[in-house]
Amino acid sequence: MKTIDHWIDGKAVEGASGAYGPVYNPATGAQDTRVALAATDEVDRAVAAAKEAYRSWGTVSLAKRTAILYKYRELLDAHRDEIAALITAEHGKVHSDALGEVARGLEIVELACGITHKLKGELSTEVSSGVDVASIRQPLGVVAGITPFNFPAMVPLWMFPVAIACGNTFVLKPSEKDPSAAFRLAELAAEAGLPDGVLNVVNGDKVAVDRLLEHPDVAAVSFVGSTPIAKYIQTRAVEHGKRVQALGGAKNHMLVLPDADLDVAADNAINAAYGSAGERCMAVSVVVAVGEIGDDLVKKIADRATALRIGPGTDPSSEMGPLITREHRDKVASYVHGAAAQGAEVVVDGTGYTVADHPDGFFIGVSLLDRVPVTADAYRDEIFGPVLCVVRAETYEEAIELINSSKWGNGTAIFTRDGGAARRFQLEVEAGMVGVNVPIPVPVGYHSFGGWKDSLFGDHHIYGNDGVHFYTRGKVVTTRWPDPSDGGINLGFPRNH
């Protein structure tokens, strides 16, 4: 059986705790791999390696950092198919979706390659006679990232490339459900020339998480996951004096106005609700149908939903793969099973779906619930699976009030041909990311990702300018010097070192 160990100080390190967790192939239900679960002293070893590496990495020139990142980008691009295959094997998403995940992660590496621009400071000369004032940004030191199972490559790439580009060193704790991609990312970083200890990977469970949150040498923690855990991360990390960036869960609404192209809206609802089997924090969970369009829209979505091809992610014909675990599949199914009793109409019930040649896989079909009451569990909870709820609203005003009353504010979208309505929506809706005829408004790498309300804990969104600011701290330097008097001659062209 394959074992995934830790990556500490530039090399693979066998687990020493004696504890291992199972890693399943969701398409077959078989345990093909085990992952070492770190004890406290193993986390300490990774943090110590990062702390020692920071002594030199924190002062390495921007030119050298970016040279390594450019090489890293080349290696990731060359190995994207391999990384995607690891994701499919352990997460279950179809290969094309896994390739898309790697591509979105590459965007952030490209952002990190431009760190020389992002770290430019500000200078004011002659603020007083002979006095200049400069604002600069400097790294924090050792920082940590705790990442979820649903994007085992992309979310780590949202964090550590920006952090190390800014001069920090990093300890990554990936999900123990699908750890192979993160380990491979670390191997490729070393191949690109990243010095030992700058990037470390410790696999583990709550023991490892808690140690990172309390460790005195960890200056900041980034997290992506569910809202309850995000709240816990923020509380524990702040108690120990750390900077926190914790992205939580979501219940994303897609508002469809009567003037929208219903075929386009139905296509996009299918893509956004059922892509990656709904295991996305940006998945559309609720369609809000305004006015008389509800019946037609629901029929169009249902027709498309029942035609989807579900199977193993390695099958090129599959459009949706299995869920991550058997337990999660059963939990998702329970929302559909209980929906009718809570007042919803079950239009499509995918809970009995099976794949003939993969009888033990964690498969589930797609489900569509109509006229879902806002008091129903299927509406109130983050299901994190292929279940789409439809609610009805008579007017735009009723719809916007419904959306804004949600405790979450991650992403939302509006489908309309009316530019005035779209502009009003983007200003009035209480969410951190808004799509206009775009169902999953995940920003490109140079704009930051993050929600509002119970979808974000901490002051900074992730990647983009917010990511750079999170991984650095400002310093203002005021200077007065006599007129310079330089000596010596050197006709050589100035070089960056």
CSV table of C-alpha atoms in Angstrom, one decimal:
chain,number,residue,atom,x,y,z
A,1,MET,CA,0.0,0.0,0.0
A,2,LYS,CA,1.3,3.5,-0.9
A,3,THR,CA,2.2,5.7,2.0
A,4,ILE,CA,2.2,9.5,1.9
A,5,ASP,CA,4.7,10.9,4.4
A,6,HIS,CA,5.8,14.5,5.3
A,7,TRP,CA,8.0,16.9,3.3
A,8,ILE,CA,10.3,18.7,5.8
A,9,ASP,CA,13.5,20.6,5.2
A,10,GLY,CA,13.6,19.7,1.5
A,11,LYS,CA,13.1,15.9,1.7
A,12,ALA,CA,10.5,13.2,2.3
A,13,VAL,CA,10.3,12.3,6.0
A,14,GLU,CA,8.6,9.2,7.3
A,15,GLY,CA,5.9,9.6,9.8
A,16,ALA,CA,7.1,8.9,13.3
A,17,SER,CA,3.8,9.1,15.3
A,18,GLY,CA,2.7,5.6,14.2
A,19,ALA,CA,-0.7,7.0,13.3
A,20,TYR,CA,-2.0,6.7,9.7
A,21,GLY,CA,-5.2,7.7,8.0
A,22,PRO,CA,-6.9,6.0,5.1
A,23,VAL,CA,-6.9,7.5,1.6
A,24,TYR,CA,-9.6,6.1,-0.6
A,25,ASN,CA,-10.1,6.0,-4.3
A,26,PRO,CA,-13.7,7.4,-4.4
A,27,ALA,CA,-14.5,5.7,-7.7
A,28,THR,CA,-13.8,2.2,-6.4
A,29,GLY,CA,-14.3,2.7,-2.7
A,30,ALA,CA,-10.9,0.9,-2.1
A,31,GLN,CA,-8.2,2.2,0.2
A,32,ASP,CA,-5.1,2.4,-2.1
A,33,THR,CA,-3.1,4.7,0.1
A,34,ARG,CA,-2.4,5.7,3.7
A,35,VAL,CA,-1.2,9.0,5.0
A,36,ALA,CA,1.0,9.6,8.0
A,37,LEU,CA,-0.7,11.7,10.7
A,38,ALA,CA,1.8,14.0,12.4
A,39,ALA,CA,2.2,14.3,16.1
A,40,THR,CA,3.1,17.6,17.8
A,41,ASP,CA,6.8,17.0,17.6
A,42,GLU,CA,6.6,16.4,13.8
A,43,VAL,CA,4.8,19.7,13.4
A,44,ASP,CA,7.5,21.3,15.5
A,45,ARG,CA,10.2,19.8,13.3
A,46,ALA,CA,8.6,21.4,10.2
A,47,VAL,CA,8.2,24.8,11.9
A,48,ALA,CA,11.8,24.6,13.1
A,49,ALA,CA,13.0,23.9,9.5
A,50,ALA,CA,10.9,26.8,8.2
A,51,LYS,CA,12.3,29.1,10.9
A,52,GLU,CA,15.8,28.2,10.1
A,53,ALA,CA,15.2,28.7,6.4
A,54,TYR,CA,13.7,32.1,7.0
A,55,ARG,CA,17.1,33.4,8.3
A,56,SER,CA,18.4,33.4,4.7
A,57,TRP,CA,15.2,33.3,2.5
A,58,GLY,CA,13.8,36.4,4.1
A,59,THR,CA,16.8,38.4,2.7
A,60,VAL,CA,17.1,36.6,-0.7
A,61,SER,CA,16.7,39.1,-3.5
A,62,LEU,CA,13.5,39.5,-5.4
A,63,ALA,CA,15.4,38.6,-8.6
A,64,LYS,CA,16.4,35.2,-7.2
A,65,ARG,CA,13.0,34.5,-5.7
A,66,THR,CA,11.3,35.2,-9.0
A,67,ALA,CA,13.8,33.1,-11.0
A,68,ILE,CA,12.8,30.1,-8.8
A,69,LEU,CA,9.1,30.8,-9.2
A,70,TYR,CA,9.4,31.1,-13.0
A,71,LYS,CA,11.1,27.7,-13.0
A,72,TYR,CA,8.4,26.3,-10.7
A,73,ARG,CA,5.7,27.6,-13.1
A,74,GLU,CA,7.5,25.7,-15.9
A,75,LEU,CA,7.6,22.5,-13.9
A,76,LEU,CA,3.9,22.7,-12.9
A,77,ASP,CA,2.9,23.3,-16.5
A,78,ALA,CA,5.0,20.3,-17.6
A,79,HIS,CA,3.5,18.1,-14.9
A,80,ARG,CA,-0.1,19.4,-14.9
A,81,ASP,CA,-1.5,16.1,-16.3
A,82,GLU,CA,0.3,14.1,-13.7
A,83,ILE,CA,-1.0,16.4,-10.9
A,84,ALA,CA,-4.5,16.2,-12.3
A,85,ALA,CA,-4.3,12.4,-12.3
A,86,LEU,CA,-3.4,12.4,-8.6
A,87,ILE,CA,-6.4,14.7,-7.9
A,88,THR,CA,-8.7,12.4,-9.8
A,89,ALA,CA,-7.4,9.3,-8.0
A,90,GLU,CA,-8.0,10.7,-4.5
A,91,HIS,CA,-10.7,13.3,-4.8
A,92,GLY,CA,-12.7,11.7,-7.6
A,93,LYS,CA,-13.4,14.7,-9.9
A,94,VAL,CA,-13.2,14.1,-13.6
A,95,HIS,CA,-9.8,14.6,-15.2
A,96,SER,CA,-10.8,17.7,-17.2
A,97,ASP,CA,-12.0,19.3,-14.0
A,98,ALA,CA,-8.8,18.4,-12.2
A,99,LEU,CA,-6.8,20.0,-15.1
A,100,GLY,CA,-8.8,23.1,-14.7
A,101,GLU,CA,-7.9,23.2,-11.0
A,102,VAL,CA,-4.2,23.0,-11.8
A,103,ALA,CA,-4.6,25.8,-14.3
A,104,ARG,CA,-6.3,28.1,-11.8
A,105,GLY,CA,-3.5,27.4,-9.3
A,106,LEU,CA,-0.9,28.3,-12.0
A,107,GLU,CA,-2.5,31.7,-12.2
A,108,ILE,CA,-1.4,32.4,-8.7
A,109,VAL,CA,2.1,31.2,-9.4
A,110,GLU,CA,2.1,33.6,-12.2
A,111,LEU,CA,1.0,36.4,-9.9
A,112,ALA,CA,3.8,35.4,-7.5
A,113,CYS,CA,6.3,35.7,-10.4
A,114,GLY,CA,5.3,39.4,-10.6
A,115,ILE,CA,6.1,40.0,-6.9
A,116,THR,CA,8.7,42.6,-7.8
A,117,HIS,CA,5.8,44.9,-8.9
A,118,LYS,CA,3.6,44.0,-5.9
A,119,LEU,CA,6.2,44.8,-3.3
A,120,LYS,CA,7.1,48.2,-4.7
A,121,GLY,CA,7.0,50.7,-1.9
A,122,GLU,CA,6.2,54.4,-1.8
A,123,LEU,CA,8.6,57.3,-1.4
A,124,SER,CA,8.0,60.9,-0.6
A,125,THR,CA,11.0,63.2,-0.9
A,126,GLU,CA,11.6,66.5,0.9
A,127,VAL,CA,8.7,66.1,3.3
A,128,SER,CA,10.9,68.4,5.4
A,129,SER,CA,14.2,70.0,4.5
A,130,GLY,CA,16.4,67.1,3.5
A,131,VAL,CA,14.0,64.5,4.9
A,132,ASP,CA,12.5,61.6,2.9
A,133,VAL,CA,9.8,59.1,4.0
A,134,ALA,CA,9.5,55.6,2.5
A,135,SER,CA,6.8,53.0,3.0
A,136,ILE,CA,8.0,49.4,2.6
A,137,ARG,CA,6.6,45.9,3.1
A,138,GLN,CA,8.5,43.1,4.7
A,139,PRO,CA,7.7,39.4,5.3
A,140,LEU,CA,6.2,38.0,8.5
A,141,GLY,CA,8.5,35.0,9.0
A,142,VAL,CA,7.0,31.4,9.2
A,143,VAL,CA,3.4,31.2,8.0
A,144,ALA,CA,1.1,28.2,7.7
A,145,GLY,CA,-1.7,27.1,5.5
A,146,ILE,CA,-4.5,24.6,6.2
A,147,THR,CA,-6.3,23.5,3.1
A,148,PRO,CA,-9.4,21.5,2.2
A,149,PHE,CA,-10.0,18.3,0.3
A,150,ASN,CA,-12.1,19.7,-2.6
A,151,PHE,CA,-9.1,21.5,-4.3
A,152,PRO,CA,-6.0,19.6,-3.1
A,153,ALA,CA,-3.7,21.5,-5.6
A,154,MET,CA,-5.4,24.8,-6.3
A,155,VAL,CA,-6.0,26.0,-2.8
A,156,PRO,CA,-2.4,25.3,-1.6
A,157,LEU,CA,-1.3,27.2,-4.7
A,158,TRP,CA,-3.5,30.1,-3.6
A,159,MET,CA,-1.3,30.3,-0.5
A,160,PHE,CA,2.3,29.3,-0.5
A,161,PRO,CA,3.6,30.8,-3.9
A,162,VAL,CA,2.5,34.3,-2.8
A,163,ALA,CA,3.8,33.8,0.8
A,164,ILE,CA,7.3,32.6,-0.3
A,165,ALA,CA,7.5,35.2,-3.0
A,166,CYS,CA,7.0,37.8,-0.3
A,167,GLY,CA,10.0,36.3,1.6
A,168,ASN,CA,8.2,34.1,4.1
A,169,THR,CA,8.7,30.4,4.7
A,170,PHE,CA,5.7,28.0,4.7
A,171,VAL,CA,4.2,25.0,6.5
A,172,LEU,CA,1.3,23.4,4.6
A,173,LYS,CA,-1.2,21.1,6.3
A,174,PRO,CA,-3.3,19.7,3.4
A,175,SER,CA,-6.4,17.6,3.8
A,176,GLU,CA,-5.6,14.1,4.9
A,177,LYS,CA,-8.3,12.8,2.5
A,178,ASP,CA,-6.3,13.5,-0.6
A,179,PRO,CA,-2.7,14.5,0.3
A,180,SER,CA,-0.7,13.3,-2.8
A,181,ALA,CA,-1.1,16.4,-4.9
A,182,ALA,CA,0.3,18.7,-2.2
A,183,PHE,CA,3.3,16.4,-1.6
A,184,ARG,CA,4.0,16.5,-5.4
A,185,LEU,CA,3.8,20.3,-5.4
A,186,ALA,CA,6.5,20.3,-2.7
A,187,GLU,CA,8.7,17.9,-4.7
A,188,LEU,CA,8.5,20.1,-7.8
A,189,ALA,CA,9.2,23.2,-5.8
A,190,ALA,CA,12.5,21.6,-4.6
A,191,GLU,CA,13.3,20.7,-8.2
A,192,ALA,CA,12.8,24.3,-9.2
A,193,GLY,CA,15.5,25.3,-6.7
A,194,LEU,CA,13.5,26.4,-3.7
A,195,PRO,CA,15.9,26.1,-0.7
A,196,ASP,CA,15.4,23.4,1.9
A,197,GLY,CA,12.9,24.4,4.6
A,198,VAL,CA,11.2,27.2,2.7
A,199,LEU,CA,8.2,25.0,1.9
A,200,ASN,CA,7.2,22.1,4.2
A,201,VAL,CA,4.3,19.8,4.2
A,202,VAL,CA,3.0,18.0,7.3
A,203,ASN,CA,0.1,15.7,6.9
A,204,GLY,CA,-2.3,15.2,9.8
A,205,ASP,CA,-5.6,15.8,11.5
A,206,LYS,CA,-6.7,18.0,14.4
A,207,VAL,CA,-3.5,17.4,16.3
A,208,ALA,CA,-1.4,19.0,13.6
A,209,VAL,CA,-3.9,21.8,13.1
A,210,ASP,CA,-4.0,22.7,16.8
A,211,ARG,CA,-0.2,22.7,17.0
A,212,LEU,CA,0.1,25.1,14.1
A,213,LEU,CA,-2.5,27.4,15.7
A,214,GLU,CA,-0.6,27.6,19.0
A,215,HIS,CA,3.0,27.4,17.9
A,216,PRO,CA,4.8,30.5,18.9
A,217,ASP,CA,7.0,30.6,15.8
A,218,VAL,CA,4.0,30.7,13.4
A,219,ALA,CA,3.2,34.3,12.6
A,220,ALA,CA,0.1,33.8,10.4
A,221,VAL,CA,-2.4,31.1,9.4
A,222,SER,CA,-4.4,30.8,6.1
A,223,PHE,CA,-7.4,28.5,6.0
A,224,VAL,CA,-10.0,27.4,3.5
A,225,GLY,CA,-12.9,25.1,4.6
A,226,SER,CA,-16.2,25.0,6.4
A,227,THR,CA,-17.6,27.9,8.4
A,228,PRO,CA,-17.5,26.1,11.8
A,229,ILE,CA,-13.9,25.2,11.4
A,230,ALA,CA,-13.1,28.7,10.0
A,231,LYS,CA,-14.5,30.2,13.2
A,232,TYR,CA,-12.5,27.8,15.3
A,233,ILE,CA,-9.3,28.6,13.4
A,234,GLN,CA,-9.8,32.3,13.8
A,235,THR,CA,-10.5,32.0,17.5
A,236,ARG,CA,-7.6,29.8,18.4
A,237,ALA,CA,-5.1,31.6,16.2
A,238,VAL,CA,-6.0,35.0,17.5
A,239,GLU,CA,-5.8,33.7,21.0
A,240,HIS,CA,-2.1,32.9,20.2
A,241,GLY,CA,-1.4,36.3,18.6
A,242,LYS,CA,-1.5,35.2,15.0
A,243,ARG,CA,-2.7,37.0,11.9
A,244,VAL,CA,-5.6,35.0,10.4
A,245,GLN,CA,-7.1,34.6,7.0
A,246,ALA,CA,-10.0,32.0,7.2
A,247,LEU,CA,-12.4,31.4,4.4
A,248,GLY,CA,-15.5,29.5,5.4
A,249,GLY,CA,-18.6,28.0,3.7
A,250,ALA,CA,-21.3,29.3,1.5
A,251,LYS,CA,-24.8,29.0,0.1
A,252,ASN,CA,-24.5,30.7,-3.2
A,253,HIS,CA,-27.6,32.1,-4.9
A,254,MET,CA,-28.1,32.5,-8.7
A,255,LEU,CA,-30.9,35.1,-9.4
A,256,VAL,CA,-32.7,34.6,-12.7
A,257,LEU,CA,-34.8,37.6,-13.8
A,258,PRO,CA,-37.8,37.2,-16.2
A,259,ASP,CA,-35.9,38.7,-19.1
A,260,ALA,CA,-33.0,36.2,-18.9
A,261,ASP,CA,-32.3,33.7,-21.7
A,262,LEU,CA,-33.6,30.6,-19.9
A,263,ASP,CA,-31.6,28.1,-21.9
A,264,VAL,CA,-28.4,29.9,-21.0
A,265,ALA,CA,-29.5,30.2,-17.4
A,266,ALA,CA,-30.3,26.5,-17.2
A,267,ASP,CA,-27.0,25.5,-18.8
A,268,ASN,CA,-25.1,27.7,-16.3
A,269,ALA,CA,-27.1,26.4,-13.4
A,270,ILE,CA,-26.2,22.8,-14.3
A,271,ASN,CA,-22.5,23.7,-14.7
A,272,ALA,CA,-22.3,25.6,-11.4
A,273,ALA,CA,-24.4,23.3,-9.3
A,274,TYR,CA,-23.1,19.9,-10.4
A,275,GLY,CA,-19.6,20.5,-11.5
A,276,SER,CA,-17.0,18.7,-9.3
A,277,ALA,CA,-20.1,16.9,-7.8
A,278,GLY,CA,-21.1,20.1,-6.1
A,279,GLU,CA,-18.0,20.0,-3.8
A,280,ARG,CA,-17.1,23.6,-4.4
A,281,CYS,CA,-17.5,26.5,-2.0
A,282,MET,CA,-18.5,28.6,-5.0
A,283,ALA,CA,-21.0,26.1,-6.4
A,284,VAL,CA,-24.5,27.5,-7.0
A,285,SER,CA,-26.7,25.9,-4.4
A,286,VAL,CA,-29.9,28.0,-4.9
A,287,VAL,CA,-31.6,29.3,-8.0
A,288,VAL,CA,-33.9,32.2,-7.3
A,289,ALA,CA,-36.5,32.3,-10.1
A,290,VAL,CA,-38.3,35.6,-10.3
A,291,GLY,CA,-41.8,36.0,-11.7
A,292,GLU,CA,-43.5,33.6,-14.1
A,293,ILE,CA,-40.4,31.9,-15.3
A,294,GLY,CA,-40.1,29.3,-12.5
A,295,ASP,CA,-41.8,26.3,-14.1
A,296,ASP,CA,-40.1,26.7,-17.5
A,297,LEU,CA,-36.7,27.2,-15.8
A,298,VAL,CA,-37.1,24.1,-13.6
A,299,LYS,CA,-38.1,22.0,-16.5
A,300,LYS,CA,-35.1,23.0,-18.5
A,301,ILE,CA,-32.7,22.3,-15.6
A,302,ALA,CA,-34.4,18.9,-15.0
A,303,ASP,CA,-34.1,17.9,-18.6
A,304,ARG,CA,-30.4,18.7,-18.6
A,305,ALA,CA,-29.8,17.1,-15.1
A,306,THR,CA,-31.1,13.7,-16.1
A,307,ALA,CA,-28.9,13.6,-19.2
A,308,LEU,CA,-25.6,14.1,-17.3
A,309,ARG,CA,-23.1,11.2,-17.5
A,310,ILE,CA,-21.8,10.2,-14.1
A,311,GLY,CA,-18.9,7.8,-13.7
A,312,PRO,CA,-15.2,7.5,-12.7
A,313,GLY,CA,-13.1,10.5,-13.3
A,314,THR,CA,-10.7,8.5,-15.4
A,315,ASP,CA,-13.4,7.9,-18.0
A,316,PRO,CA,-13.3,10.6,-20.6
A,317,SER,CA,-17.0,10.4,-21.1
A,318,SER,CA,-17.8,11.1,-17.4
A,319,GLU,CA,-19.1,14.6,-16.7
A,320,MET,CA,-19.3,14.2,-12.9
A,321,GLY,CA,-17.4,11.8,-10.6
A,322,PRO,CA,-18.1,10.4,-7.1
A,323,LEU,CA,-18.1,12.2,-3.8
A,324,ILE,CA,-15.0,12.2,-1.5
A,325,THR,CA,-16.2,9.6,1.0
A,326,ARG,CA,-19.0,7.2,1.6
A,327,GLU,CA,-20.0,9.1,4.7
A,328,HIS,CA,-20.3,12.3,2.8
A,329,ARG,CA,-22.3,10.7,0.1
A,330,ASP,CA,-24.8,9.4,2.6
A,331,LYS,CA,-25.0,12.8,4.3
A,332,VAL,CA,-25.8,14.5,1.0
A,333,ALA,CA,-28.4,11.9,0.2
A,334,SER,CA,-30.1,12.6,3.6
A,335,TYR,CA,-31.0,16.2,2.5
A,336,VAL,CA,-32.8,14.9,-0.5
A,337,HIS,CA,-34.6,12.1,1.5
A,338,GLY,CA,-35.9,14.6,4.0
A,339,ALA,CA,-36.8,17.4,1.6
A,340,ALA,CA,-40.4,16.5,0.8
A,341,ALA,CA,-41.3,16.3,4.5
A,342,GLN,CA,-40.0,19.8,4.9
A,343,GLY,CA,-42.1,21.2,2.1
A,344,ALA,CA,-39.9,20.9,-1.0
A,345,GLU,CA,-40.8,19.3,-4.3
A,346,VAL,CA,-38.3,16.6,-5.3
A,347,VAL,CA,-38.1,17.0,-9.1
A,348,VAL,CA,-35.0,14.9,-9.6
A,349,ASP,CA,-33.8,12.4,-7.0
A,350,GLY,CA,-30.3,11.1,-7.7
A,351,THR,CA,-29.7,9.4,-4.4
A,352,GLY,CA,-30.1,5.9,-5.8
A,353,TYR,CA,-27.7,6.3,-8.6
A,354,THR,CA,-25.1,3.5,-9.1
A,355,VAL,CA,-22.3,2.8,-11.6
A,356,ALA,CA,-22.5,-0.8,-12.7
A,357,ASP,CA,-18.8,-1.5,-13.0
A,358,HIS,CA,-18.0,0.5,-9.8
A,359,PRO,CA,-20.5,-0.8,-7.3
A,360,ASP,CA,-18.5,0.2,-4.3
A,361,GLY,CA,-17.7,3.7,-5.5
A,362,PHE,CA,-19.0,6.8,-3.6
A,363,PHE,CA,-21.3,7.8,-6.4
A,364,ILE,CA,-24.5,9.8,-6.2
A,365,GLY,CA,-26.7,11.2,-8.9
A,366,VAL,CA,-27.7,14.9,-9.2
A,367,SER,CA,-30.8,16.1,-7.4
A,368,LEU,CA,-33.1,19.0,-8.1
A,369,LEU,CA,-35.5,20.4,-5.4
A,370,ASP,CA,-38.2,23.0,-6.3
A,371,ARG,CA,-40.2,25.4,-4.2
A,372,VAL,CA,-37.8,24.9,-1.3
A,373,PRO,CA,-38.9,26.7,1.9
A,374,VAL,CA,-36.2,28.8,3.5
A,375,THR,CA,-36.8,26.9,6.7
A,376,ALA,CA,-35.8,23.5,5.1
A,377,ASP,CA,-32.5,22.0,5.9
A,378,ALA,CA,-31.7,21.7,2.2
A,379,TYR,CA,-31.9,25.5,2.0
A,380,ARG,CA,-30.3,26.4,5.3
A,381,ASP,CA,-27.3,24.1,5.3
A,382,GLU,CA,-24.2,23.9,3.1
A,383,ILE,CA,-24.8,20.5,1.5
A,384,PHE,CA,-21.5,20.4,-0.5
A,385,GLY,CA,-22.9,18.0,-3.0
A,386,PRO,CA,-24.9,17.8,-6.3
A,387,VAL,CA,-28.2,19.1,-4.9
A,388,LEU,CA,-29.7,22.2,-6.4
A,389,CYS,CA,-32.5,24.1,-4.7
A,390,VAL,CA,-35.0,26.4,-6.5
A,391,VAL,CA,-36.9,29.0,-4.6
A,392,ARG,CA,-39.5,31.4,-6.1
A,393,ALA,CA,-39.8,35.1,-5.8
A,394,GLU,CA,-42.4,37.4,-7.2
A,395,THR,CA,-40.2,40.5,-7.6
A,396,TYR,CA,-36.5,41.5,-7.7
A,397,GLU,CA,-36.9,43.2,-4.3
A,398,GLU,CA,-38.2,40.0,-2.7
A,399,ALA,CA,-35.3,38.1,-4.3
A,400,ILE,CA,-32.6,40.5,-3.1
A,401,GLU,CA,-34.0,40.4,0.4
A,402,LEU,CA,-34.0,36.6,0.3
A,403,ILE,CA,-30.3,36.5,-0.8
A,404,ASN,CA,-29.2,39.1,1.7
A,405,SER,CA,-30.9,37.4,4.6
A,406,SER,CA,-28.5,34.5,4.2
A,407,LYS,CA,-25.8,34.1,6.9
A,408,TRP,CA,-23.3,33.5,4.2
A,409,GLY,CA,-22.0,36.0,1.6
A,410,ASN,CA,-19.4,34.1,-0.5
A,411,GLY,CA,-20.5,34.4,-4.1
A,412,THR,CA,-23.7,35.2,-6.0
A,413,ALA,CA,-24.8,35.7,-9.6
A,414,ILE,CA,-27.5,37.4,-11.6
A,415,PHE,CA,-28.8,36.3,-15.1
A,416,THR,CA,-30.5,39.1,-17.0
A,417,ARG,CA,-30.3,41.2,-20.2
A,418,ASP,CA,-31.0,44.4,-18.2
A,419,GLY,CA,-27.9,46.3,-17.6
A,420,GLY,CA,-29.6,48.6,-15.1
A,421,ALA,CA,-30.9,45.6,-13.0
A,422,ALA,CA,-27.4,44.0,-13.1
A,423,ARG,CA,-25.7,47.2,-11.9
A,424,ARG,CA,-28.3,47.6,-9.1
A,425,PHE,CA,-27.7,44.0,-8.1
A,426,GLN,CA,-24.0,44.2,-7.9
A,427,LEU,CA,-24.2,47.2,-5.6
A,428,GLU,CA,-27.1,45.9,-3.4
A,429,VAL,CA,-26.2,42.3,-2.9
A,430,GLU,CA,-24.3,41.4,0.3
A,431,ALA,CA,-21.6,39.0,-1.0
A,432,GLY,CA,-17.9,39.3,-1.6
A,433,MET,CA,-17.9,38.0,-5.2
A,434,VAL,CA,-20.6,38.8,-7.8
A,435,GLY,CA,-21.2,37.4,-11.3
A,436,VAL,CA,-23.3,39.1,-14.0
A,437,ASN,CA,-24.3,36.3,-16.3
A,438,VAL,CA,-21.3,34.4,-14.8
A,439,PRO,CA,-22.4,31.6,-12.4
A,440,ILE,CA,-19.2,31.0,-10.6
A,441,PRO,CA,-17.5,34.4,-10.2
A,442,VAL,CA,-14.1,33.2,-9.0
A,443,PRO,CA,-11.7,36.1,-9.6
A,444,VAL,CA,-8.6,35.8,-11.7
A,445,GLY,CA,-5.3,35.7,-9.9
A,446,TYR,CA,-4.7,39.4,-9.7
A,447,HIS,CA,-8.0,40.1,-8.0
A,448,SER,CA,-8.6,38.7,-4.6
A,449,PHE,CA,-10.9,35.8,-3.6
A,450,GLY,CA,-13.2,36.0,-0.6
A,451,GLY,CA,-16.7,36.5,0.8
A,452,TRP,CA,-18.6,38.4,3.4
A,453,LYS,CA,-20.4,37.5,6.6
A,454,ASP,CA,-19.9,33.9,7.7
A,455,SER,CA,-17.9,33.1,4.6
A,456,LEU,CA,-14.8,35.0,5.8
A,457,PHE,CA,-13.1,35.4,9.1
A,458,GLY,CA,-10.2,37.7,9.3
A,459,ASP,CA,-9.4,41.0,7.5
A,460,HIS,CA,-7.9,39.8,4.2
A,461,HIS,CA,-9.2,37.9,1.2
A,462,ILE,CA,-6.9,35.4,-0.4
A,463,TYR,CA,-4.3,35.9,-3.3
A,464,GLY,CA,-4.2,39.1,-5.3
A,465,ASN,CA,-3.3,42.3,-3.5
A,466,ASP,CA,-5.0,41.1,-0.3
A,467,GLY,CA,-2.8,38.0,-0.4
A,468,VAL,CA,0.4,40.1,-0.6
A,469,HIS,CA,-0.8,42.4,2.2
A,470,PHE,CA,-1.7,39.4,4.4
A,471,TYR,CA,1.8,37.9,4.0
A,472,THR,CA,3.7,41.2,4.6
A,473,ARG,CA,3.6,44.0,7.1
A,474,GLY,CA,4.2,47.6,6.5
A,475,LYS,CA,7.1,49.7,7.7
A,476,VAL,CA,7.7,53.5,7.3
A,477,VAL,CA,11.2,54.8,7.2
A,478,THR,CA,12.1,58.5,7.7
A,479,THR,CA,15.6,59.5,6.7
A,480,ARG,CA,17.8,62.6,6.6
A,481,TRP,CA,21.3,62.4,4.9
A,482,PRO,CA,24.0,64.8,4.0
A,483,ASP,CA,24.6,65.2,0.3
A,484,PRO,CA,26.2,62.0,-1.1
A,485,SER,CA,29.8,62.0,-2.1
A,486,ASP,CA,30.4,58.9,-4.2
A,487,GLY,CA,33.9,57.9,-5.3
A,488,GLY,CA,35.3,55.4,-7.7
A,489,ILE,CA,34.6,54.5,-11.4
A,490,ASN,CA,32.7,51.5,-12.7
A,491,LEU,CA,31.6,51.6,-16.3
A,492,GLY,CA,29.9,48.2,-16.2
A,493,PHE,CA,26.1,47.9,-16.8
A,494,PRO,CA,24.2,47.7,-13.5
A,495,ARG,CA,23.0,44.2,-12.7
A,496,ASN,CA,20.4,42.7,-10.4
A,497,HIS,CA,21.7,40.2,-7.9
